[in-house]
Short mmCIF file of C-alpha atoms and ligand atoms in Angstrom, two decimals:
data_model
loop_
_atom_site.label_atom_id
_atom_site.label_comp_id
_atom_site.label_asym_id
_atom_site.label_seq_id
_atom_site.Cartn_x
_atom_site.Cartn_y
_atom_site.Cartn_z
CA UNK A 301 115.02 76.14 89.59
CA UNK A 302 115.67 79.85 90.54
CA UNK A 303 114.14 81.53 93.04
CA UNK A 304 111.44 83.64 92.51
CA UNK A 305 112.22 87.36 93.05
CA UNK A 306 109.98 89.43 95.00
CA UNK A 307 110.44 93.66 95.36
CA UNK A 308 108.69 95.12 98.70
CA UNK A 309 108.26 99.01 98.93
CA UNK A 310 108.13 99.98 103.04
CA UNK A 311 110.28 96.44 103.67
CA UNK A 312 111.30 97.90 106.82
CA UNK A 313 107.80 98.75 108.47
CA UNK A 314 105.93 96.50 110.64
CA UNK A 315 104.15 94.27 107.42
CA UNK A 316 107.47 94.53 105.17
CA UNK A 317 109.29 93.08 108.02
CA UNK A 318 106.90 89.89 108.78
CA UNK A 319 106.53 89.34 104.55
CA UNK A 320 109.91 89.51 104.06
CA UNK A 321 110.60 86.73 106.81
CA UNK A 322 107.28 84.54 105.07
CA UNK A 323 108.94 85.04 101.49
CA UNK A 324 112.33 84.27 102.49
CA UNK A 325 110.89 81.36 104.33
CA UNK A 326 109.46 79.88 101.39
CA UNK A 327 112.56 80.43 99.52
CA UNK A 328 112.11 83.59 97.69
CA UNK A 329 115.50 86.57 96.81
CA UNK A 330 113.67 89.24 98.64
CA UNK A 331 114.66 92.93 97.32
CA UNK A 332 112.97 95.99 99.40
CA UNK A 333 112.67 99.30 98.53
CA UNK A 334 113.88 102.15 101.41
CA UNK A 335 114.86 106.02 101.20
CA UNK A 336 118.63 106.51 100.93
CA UNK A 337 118.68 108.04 105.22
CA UNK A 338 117.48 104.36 105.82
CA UNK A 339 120.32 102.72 104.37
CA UNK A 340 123.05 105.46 105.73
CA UNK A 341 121.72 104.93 109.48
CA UNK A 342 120.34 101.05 108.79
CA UNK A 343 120.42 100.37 113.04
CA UNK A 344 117.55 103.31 113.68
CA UNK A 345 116.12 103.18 110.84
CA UNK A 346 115.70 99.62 109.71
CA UNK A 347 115.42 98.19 113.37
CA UNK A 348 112.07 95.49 111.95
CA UNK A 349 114.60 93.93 109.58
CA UNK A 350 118.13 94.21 111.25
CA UNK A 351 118.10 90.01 111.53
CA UNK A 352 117.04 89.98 107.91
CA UNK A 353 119.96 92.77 106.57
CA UNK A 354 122.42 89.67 105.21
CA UNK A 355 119.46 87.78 102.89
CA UNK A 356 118.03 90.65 101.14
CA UNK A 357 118.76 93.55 98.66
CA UNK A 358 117.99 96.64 99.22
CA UNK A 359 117.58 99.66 96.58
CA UNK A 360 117.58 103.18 97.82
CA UNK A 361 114.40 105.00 96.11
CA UNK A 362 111.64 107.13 97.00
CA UNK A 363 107.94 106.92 96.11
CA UNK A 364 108.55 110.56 95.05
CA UNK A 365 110.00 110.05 92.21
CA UNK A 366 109.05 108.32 89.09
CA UNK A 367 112.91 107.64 88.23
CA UNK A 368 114.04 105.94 91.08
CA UNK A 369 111.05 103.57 91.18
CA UNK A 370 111.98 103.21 87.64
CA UNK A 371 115.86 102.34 88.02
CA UNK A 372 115.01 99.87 90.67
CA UNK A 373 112.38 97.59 88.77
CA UNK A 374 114.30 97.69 86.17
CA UNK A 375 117.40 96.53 88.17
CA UNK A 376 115.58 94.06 90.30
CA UNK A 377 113.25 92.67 87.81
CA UNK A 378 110.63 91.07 90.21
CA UNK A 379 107.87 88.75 89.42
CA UNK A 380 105.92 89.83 92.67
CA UNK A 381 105.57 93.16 93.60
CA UNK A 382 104.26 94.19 97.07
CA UNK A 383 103.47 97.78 97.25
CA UNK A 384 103.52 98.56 101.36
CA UNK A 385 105.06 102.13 101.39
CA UNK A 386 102.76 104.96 102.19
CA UNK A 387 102.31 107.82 104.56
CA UNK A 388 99.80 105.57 106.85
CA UNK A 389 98.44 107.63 109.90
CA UNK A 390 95.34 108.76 109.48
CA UNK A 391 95.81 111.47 112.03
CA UNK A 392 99.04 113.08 110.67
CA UNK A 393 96.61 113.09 107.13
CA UNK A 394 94.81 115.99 108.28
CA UNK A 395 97.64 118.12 109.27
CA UNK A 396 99.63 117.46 105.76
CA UNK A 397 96.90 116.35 103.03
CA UNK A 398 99.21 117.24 100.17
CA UNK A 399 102.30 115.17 101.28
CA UNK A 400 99.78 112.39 101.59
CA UNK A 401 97.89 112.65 98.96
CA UNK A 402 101.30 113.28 96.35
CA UNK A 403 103.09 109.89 98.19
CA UNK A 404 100.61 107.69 98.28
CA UNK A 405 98.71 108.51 94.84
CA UNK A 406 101.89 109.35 92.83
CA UNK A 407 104.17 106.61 94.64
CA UNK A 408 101.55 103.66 93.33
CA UNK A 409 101.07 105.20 89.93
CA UNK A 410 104.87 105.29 89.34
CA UNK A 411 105.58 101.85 90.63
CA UNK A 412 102.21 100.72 87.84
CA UNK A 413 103.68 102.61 85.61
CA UNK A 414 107.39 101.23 85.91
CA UNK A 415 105.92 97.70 86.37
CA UNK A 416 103.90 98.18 82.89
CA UNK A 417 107.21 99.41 81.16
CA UNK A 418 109.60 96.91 82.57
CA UNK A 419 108.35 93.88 84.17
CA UNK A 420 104.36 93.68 82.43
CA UNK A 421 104.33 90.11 83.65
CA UNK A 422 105.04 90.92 87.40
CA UNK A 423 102.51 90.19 89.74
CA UNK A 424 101.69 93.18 92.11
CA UNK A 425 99.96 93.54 95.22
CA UNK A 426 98.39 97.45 96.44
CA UNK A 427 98.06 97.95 100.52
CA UNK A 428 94.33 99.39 100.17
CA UNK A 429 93.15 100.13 103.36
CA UNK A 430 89.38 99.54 105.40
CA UNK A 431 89.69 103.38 105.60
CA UNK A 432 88.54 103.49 102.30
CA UNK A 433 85.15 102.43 103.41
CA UNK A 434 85.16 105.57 106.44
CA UNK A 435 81.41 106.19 106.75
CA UNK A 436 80.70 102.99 106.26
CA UNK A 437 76.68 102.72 104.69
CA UNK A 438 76.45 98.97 105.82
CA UNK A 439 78.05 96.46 108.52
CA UNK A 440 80.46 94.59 108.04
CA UNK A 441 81.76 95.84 105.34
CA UNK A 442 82.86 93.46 102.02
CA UNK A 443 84.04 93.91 98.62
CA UNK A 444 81.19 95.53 96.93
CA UNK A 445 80.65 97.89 100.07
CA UNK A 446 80.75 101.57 98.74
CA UNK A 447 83.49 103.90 99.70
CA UNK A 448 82.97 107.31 101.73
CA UNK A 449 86.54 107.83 103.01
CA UNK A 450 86.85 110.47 105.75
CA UNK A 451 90.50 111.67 105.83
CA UNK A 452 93.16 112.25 103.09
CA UNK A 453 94.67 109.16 103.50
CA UNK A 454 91.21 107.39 102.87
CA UNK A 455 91.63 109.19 99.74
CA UNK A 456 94.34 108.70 98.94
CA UNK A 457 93.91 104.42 99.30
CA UNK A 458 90.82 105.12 96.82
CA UNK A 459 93.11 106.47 94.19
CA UNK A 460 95.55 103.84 94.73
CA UNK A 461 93.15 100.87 94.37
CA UNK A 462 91.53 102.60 91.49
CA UNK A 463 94.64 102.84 89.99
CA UNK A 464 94.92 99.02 90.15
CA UNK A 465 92.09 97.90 89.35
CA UNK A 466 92.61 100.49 86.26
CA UNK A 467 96.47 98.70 85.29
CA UNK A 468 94.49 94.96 85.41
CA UNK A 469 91.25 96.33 83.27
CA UNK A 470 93.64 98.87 80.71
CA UNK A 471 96.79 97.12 80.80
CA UNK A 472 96.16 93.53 81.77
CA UNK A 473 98.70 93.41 85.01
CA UNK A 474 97.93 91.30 87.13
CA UNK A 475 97.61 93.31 90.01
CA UNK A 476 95.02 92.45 93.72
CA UNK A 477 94.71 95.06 96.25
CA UNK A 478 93.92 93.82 99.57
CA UNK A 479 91.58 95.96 101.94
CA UNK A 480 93.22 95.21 105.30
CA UNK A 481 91.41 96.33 108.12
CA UNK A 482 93.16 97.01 111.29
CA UNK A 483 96.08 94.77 111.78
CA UNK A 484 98.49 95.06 114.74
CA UNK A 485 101.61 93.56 116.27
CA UNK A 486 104.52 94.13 118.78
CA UNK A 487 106.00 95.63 115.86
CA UNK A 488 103.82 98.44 115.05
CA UNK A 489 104.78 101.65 116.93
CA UNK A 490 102.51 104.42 115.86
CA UNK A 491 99.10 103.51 116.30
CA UNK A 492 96.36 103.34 118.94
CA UNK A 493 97.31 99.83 119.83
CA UNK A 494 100.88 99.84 120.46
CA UNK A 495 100.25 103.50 122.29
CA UNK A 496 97.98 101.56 124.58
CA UNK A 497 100.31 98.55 125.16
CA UNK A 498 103.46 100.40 125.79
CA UNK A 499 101.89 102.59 127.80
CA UNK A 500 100.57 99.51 130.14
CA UNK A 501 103.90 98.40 129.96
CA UNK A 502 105.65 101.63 131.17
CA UNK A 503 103.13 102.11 134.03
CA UNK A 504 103.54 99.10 135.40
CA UNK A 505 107.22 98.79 135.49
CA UNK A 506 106.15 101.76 137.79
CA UNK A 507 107.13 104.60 135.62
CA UNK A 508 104.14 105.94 135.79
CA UNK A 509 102.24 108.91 133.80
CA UNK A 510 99.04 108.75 132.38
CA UNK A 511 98.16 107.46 128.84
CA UNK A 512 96.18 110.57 126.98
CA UNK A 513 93.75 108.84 124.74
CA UNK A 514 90.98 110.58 121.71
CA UNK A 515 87.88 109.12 120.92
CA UNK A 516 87.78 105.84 122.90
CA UNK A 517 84.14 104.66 121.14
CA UNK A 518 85.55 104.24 117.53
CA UNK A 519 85.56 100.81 116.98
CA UNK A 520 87.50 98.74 115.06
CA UNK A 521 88.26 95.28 113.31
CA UNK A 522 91.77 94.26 114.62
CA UNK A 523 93.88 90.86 113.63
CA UNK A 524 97.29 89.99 113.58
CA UNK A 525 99.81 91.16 111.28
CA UNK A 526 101.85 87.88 110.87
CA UNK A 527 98.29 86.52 109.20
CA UNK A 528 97.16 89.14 107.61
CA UNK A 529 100.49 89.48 105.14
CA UNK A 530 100.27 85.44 103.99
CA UNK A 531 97.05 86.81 102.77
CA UNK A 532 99.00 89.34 100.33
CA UNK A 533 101.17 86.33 99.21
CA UNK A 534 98.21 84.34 98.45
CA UNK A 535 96.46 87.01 96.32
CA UNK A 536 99.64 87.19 94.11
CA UNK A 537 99.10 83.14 93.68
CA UNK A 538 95.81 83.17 92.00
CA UNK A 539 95.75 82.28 89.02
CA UNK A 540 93.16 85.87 87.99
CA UNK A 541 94.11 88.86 89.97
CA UNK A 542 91.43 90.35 91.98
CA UNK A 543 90.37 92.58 95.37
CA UNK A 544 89.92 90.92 98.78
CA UNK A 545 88.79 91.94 102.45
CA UNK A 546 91.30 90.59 105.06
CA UNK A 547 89.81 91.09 108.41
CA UNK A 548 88.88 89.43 111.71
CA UNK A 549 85.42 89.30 111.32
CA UNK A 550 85.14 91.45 115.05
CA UNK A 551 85.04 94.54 116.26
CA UNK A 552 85.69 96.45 119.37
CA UNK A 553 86.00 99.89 120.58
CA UNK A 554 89.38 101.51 121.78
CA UNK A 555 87.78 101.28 125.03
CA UNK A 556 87.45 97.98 125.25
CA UNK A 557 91.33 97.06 123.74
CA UNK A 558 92.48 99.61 126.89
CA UNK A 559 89.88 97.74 129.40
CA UNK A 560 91.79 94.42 128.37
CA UNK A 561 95.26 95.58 128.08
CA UNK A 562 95.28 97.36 131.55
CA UNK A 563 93.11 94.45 133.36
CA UNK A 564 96.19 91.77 131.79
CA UNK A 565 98.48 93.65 133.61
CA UNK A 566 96.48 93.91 136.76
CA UNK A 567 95.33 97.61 136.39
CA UNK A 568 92.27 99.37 135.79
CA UNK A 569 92.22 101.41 133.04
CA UNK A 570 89.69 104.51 134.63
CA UNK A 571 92.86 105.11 136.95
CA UNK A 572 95.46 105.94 134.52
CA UNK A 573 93.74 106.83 130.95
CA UNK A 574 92.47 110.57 129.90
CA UNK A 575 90.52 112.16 127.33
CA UNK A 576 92.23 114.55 125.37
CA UNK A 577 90.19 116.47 122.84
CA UNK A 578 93.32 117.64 121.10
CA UNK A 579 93.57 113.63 119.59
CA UNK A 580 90.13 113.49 118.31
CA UNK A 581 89.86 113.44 114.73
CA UNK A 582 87.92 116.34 112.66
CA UNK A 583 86.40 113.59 110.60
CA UNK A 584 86.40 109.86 112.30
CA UNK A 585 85.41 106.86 111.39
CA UNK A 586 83.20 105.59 113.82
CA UNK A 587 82.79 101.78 113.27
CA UNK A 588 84.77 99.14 111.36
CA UNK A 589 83.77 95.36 110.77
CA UNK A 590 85.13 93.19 107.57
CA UNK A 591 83.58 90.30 105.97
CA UNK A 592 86.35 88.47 104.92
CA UNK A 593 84.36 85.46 103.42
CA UNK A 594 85.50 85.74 100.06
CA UNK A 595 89.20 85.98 101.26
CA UNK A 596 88.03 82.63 102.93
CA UNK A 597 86.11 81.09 99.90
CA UNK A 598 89.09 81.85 96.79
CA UNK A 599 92.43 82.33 99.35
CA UNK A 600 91.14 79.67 101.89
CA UNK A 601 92.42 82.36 104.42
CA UNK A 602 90.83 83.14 107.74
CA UNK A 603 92.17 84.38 111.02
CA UNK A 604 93.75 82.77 113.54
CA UNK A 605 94.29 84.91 116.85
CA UNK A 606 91.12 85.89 118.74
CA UNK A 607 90.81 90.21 119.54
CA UNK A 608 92.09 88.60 123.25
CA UNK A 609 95.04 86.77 121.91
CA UNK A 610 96.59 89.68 120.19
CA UNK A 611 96.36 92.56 122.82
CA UNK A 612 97.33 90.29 125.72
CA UNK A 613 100.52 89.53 123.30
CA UNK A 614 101.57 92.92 122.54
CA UNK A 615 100.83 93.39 126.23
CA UNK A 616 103.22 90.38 127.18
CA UNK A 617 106.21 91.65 124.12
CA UNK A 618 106.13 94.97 125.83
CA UNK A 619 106.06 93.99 129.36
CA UNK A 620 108.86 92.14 128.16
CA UNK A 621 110.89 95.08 126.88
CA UNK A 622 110.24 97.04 129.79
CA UNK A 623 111.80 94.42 132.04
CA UNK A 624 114.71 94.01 129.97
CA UNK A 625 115.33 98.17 130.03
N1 GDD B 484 96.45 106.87 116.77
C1 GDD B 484 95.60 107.14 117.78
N2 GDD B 484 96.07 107.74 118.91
N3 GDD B 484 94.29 106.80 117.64
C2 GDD B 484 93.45 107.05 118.68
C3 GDD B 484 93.88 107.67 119.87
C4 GDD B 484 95.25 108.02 119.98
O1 GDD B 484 95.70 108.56 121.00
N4 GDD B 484 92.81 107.77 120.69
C5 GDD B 484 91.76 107.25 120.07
N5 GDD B 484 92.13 106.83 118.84
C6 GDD B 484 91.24 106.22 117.84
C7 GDD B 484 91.28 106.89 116.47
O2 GDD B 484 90.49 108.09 116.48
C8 GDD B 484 90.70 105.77 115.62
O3 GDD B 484 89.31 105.81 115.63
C9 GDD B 484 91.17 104.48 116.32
O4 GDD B 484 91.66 104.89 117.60
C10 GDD B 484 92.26 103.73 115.59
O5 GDD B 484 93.28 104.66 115.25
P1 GDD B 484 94.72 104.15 114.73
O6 GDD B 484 95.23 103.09 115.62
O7 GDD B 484 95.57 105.37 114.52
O8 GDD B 484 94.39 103.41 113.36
P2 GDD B 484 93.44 103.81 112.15
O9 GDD B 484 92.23 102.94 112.25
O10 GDD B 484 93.25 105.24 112.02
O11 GDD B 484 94.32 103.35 110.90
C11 GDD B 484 95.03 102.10 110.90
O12 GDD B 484 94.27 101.11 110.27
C12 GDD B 484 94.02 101.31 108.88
C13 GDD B 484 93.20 100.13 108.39
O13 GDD B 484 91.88 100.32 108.81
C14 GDD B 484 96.35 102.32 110.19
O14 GDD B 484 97.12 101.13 110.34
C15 GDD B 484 96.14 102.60 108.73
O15 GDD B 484 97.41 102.72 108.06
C16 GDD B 484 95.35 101.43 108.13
O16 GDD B 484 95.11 101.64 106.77
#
């Protein structure tokens, strides 16, 4: 039998990278979608899937433009569709709210679009986002929850999922989003985790410095990436698309990740973080908390690395780099 053909759009960031290894792993031809610099400088700029370079295709396109997303569905003809790629800091949303706004709405409607045109029967997955829920009116938050994004980017995953759920309803694709909350790994590099961890790292293998942090009371619902992208793949096996939470089902404040990421290493946090107002966002969202019970019910998903387990492991992976420098 042939192998079923799945296309990934942001293959090369920290969830591309770990689906790419689960579909390969179960046997898939994985094709992934990355700008044209990416595959010009592939050693800086596709570092996450350098091992992975030899068993997958890659198509140079750009969520810009409707043609390229175009030629490359048409080309690659997938019957899963993962739609990763997006501007995804929240923080870098309120300095450009166009550029995220025209990626991340236009890039999903072209790729619906193209998928309606030339592969109808393709199943496709949308990255929606817990940001979408922003000031949240109930905890946890769930499927039905209403949204009150706080940040372009919030926005912007609105319009995408509505734009989904719109393609299933008007043009019967069969197309899930999954609301992710939070989901971290040593792979991620931009986020409040990661800053935390490598900073541990670094100041411990006595380089010192101090680790400028923003609002260290937000508080919200991390898991592990590795789990939370088998999730995507099992959405896309249902039999009816639909729209799931993925979460951890816990929450904790920045605070606390720092408190437990300094204390693995043997430091105390009050000693080498500070507040700096400059990283506080105008508009925050102050509290996050999934309820991933229908994820658990229809997907028979659930988590399986404790809030502990996860920072003490990006703790370890960069401890571990910073030895090896
Ligand atoms: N990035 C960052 N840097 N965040 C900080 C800092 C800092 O120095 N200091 C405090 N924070 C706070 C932010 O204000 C926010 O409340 C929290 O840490 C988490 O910020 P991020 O790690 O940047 O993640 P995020 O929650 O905004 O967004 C992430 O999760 C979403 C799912 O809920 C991203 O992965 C999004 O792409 C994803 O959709």
């Amino acid at each position: 039998m042939a192998p079923r053909r799945a296309l990934i759009t942001g293959i090369s960031g920290q969830d591309g990278s770990y689906l790419a290894e689960l579909l390969l792993s179960k046997g898939y031809e994985v094709h992934g979608i990355v700008r044209r610099v990416a595959i010009e400088d592939p050693e800086h700029r596709l570092g996450r899937i350098q091992h992975l370079l030899e068993r997958i295709v890659l198509h140079a396109g750009s969520l810009e433009s409707y043609a390229s997303m175009h030629a490359v569905v048409r080309q690659s003809q997938p019957q899963e569709c993962y739609h990763l790629a997006a501007q995804s800091f929240v923080s870098y949303s309120f300095e450009d709210e166009f550029s995220t706004l025209n990626t991340n709405i236009n890039g999903t409607h072209y790729l619906l679009s193209a998928l309606k045109s030339e592969a109808p029967e393709c199943r496709f997955y949308f990255a929606a986002s817990s940001e979408m829920f922003g000031r949240a009116e109930e905890t946890p938050q769930h499927e039905r929850t209403r949204f009150h994004p706080r940040s372009a980017y919030g926005i912007s995953k609105v319009a995408g999922y509505e734009l989904t759920r719109n393609y299933r309803e008007a043009h019967r694709l069969h197309a899930s989003s999954g609301i992710l909350f939070n989901h971290e790994s040593p792979r991620g590099f931009e986020f409040v985790s990661r800053k935390i961890t490598a900073a541990v790292a670094r100041i411990a293998a006595g380089r010192g410095g101090k680790l400028k942090l923003g609002n260290m009371e937000a508080r919200r619902d991390w898991g592990y990436a590795p789990e939370y992208v088998e999730a995507m793949w099992m959405m896309l096996q249902q039999p009816v698309a639909d729209d799931y939470v993925v979460a951890s089902g816990e929450t904790h404040s920045v605070c606390e990740f720092a408190e437990l990421a300094f204390s693995h290493a043997g430091l105390d946090w009050r000693e080498h973080v500070e507040i700096d107002p400059v990283l506080y966002r105008p508009a925050e969202v102050e509290l996050l908390l999934g309820d991933f019970s229908k994820a658990r019910r229809t997907l028979g998903w659930k988590p399986g690395t404790s809030f502990e387990g996860l920072v003490r492991s990006m703790v370890d992976a960069d401890l571990a780099l910073a030895r090896a420098r």
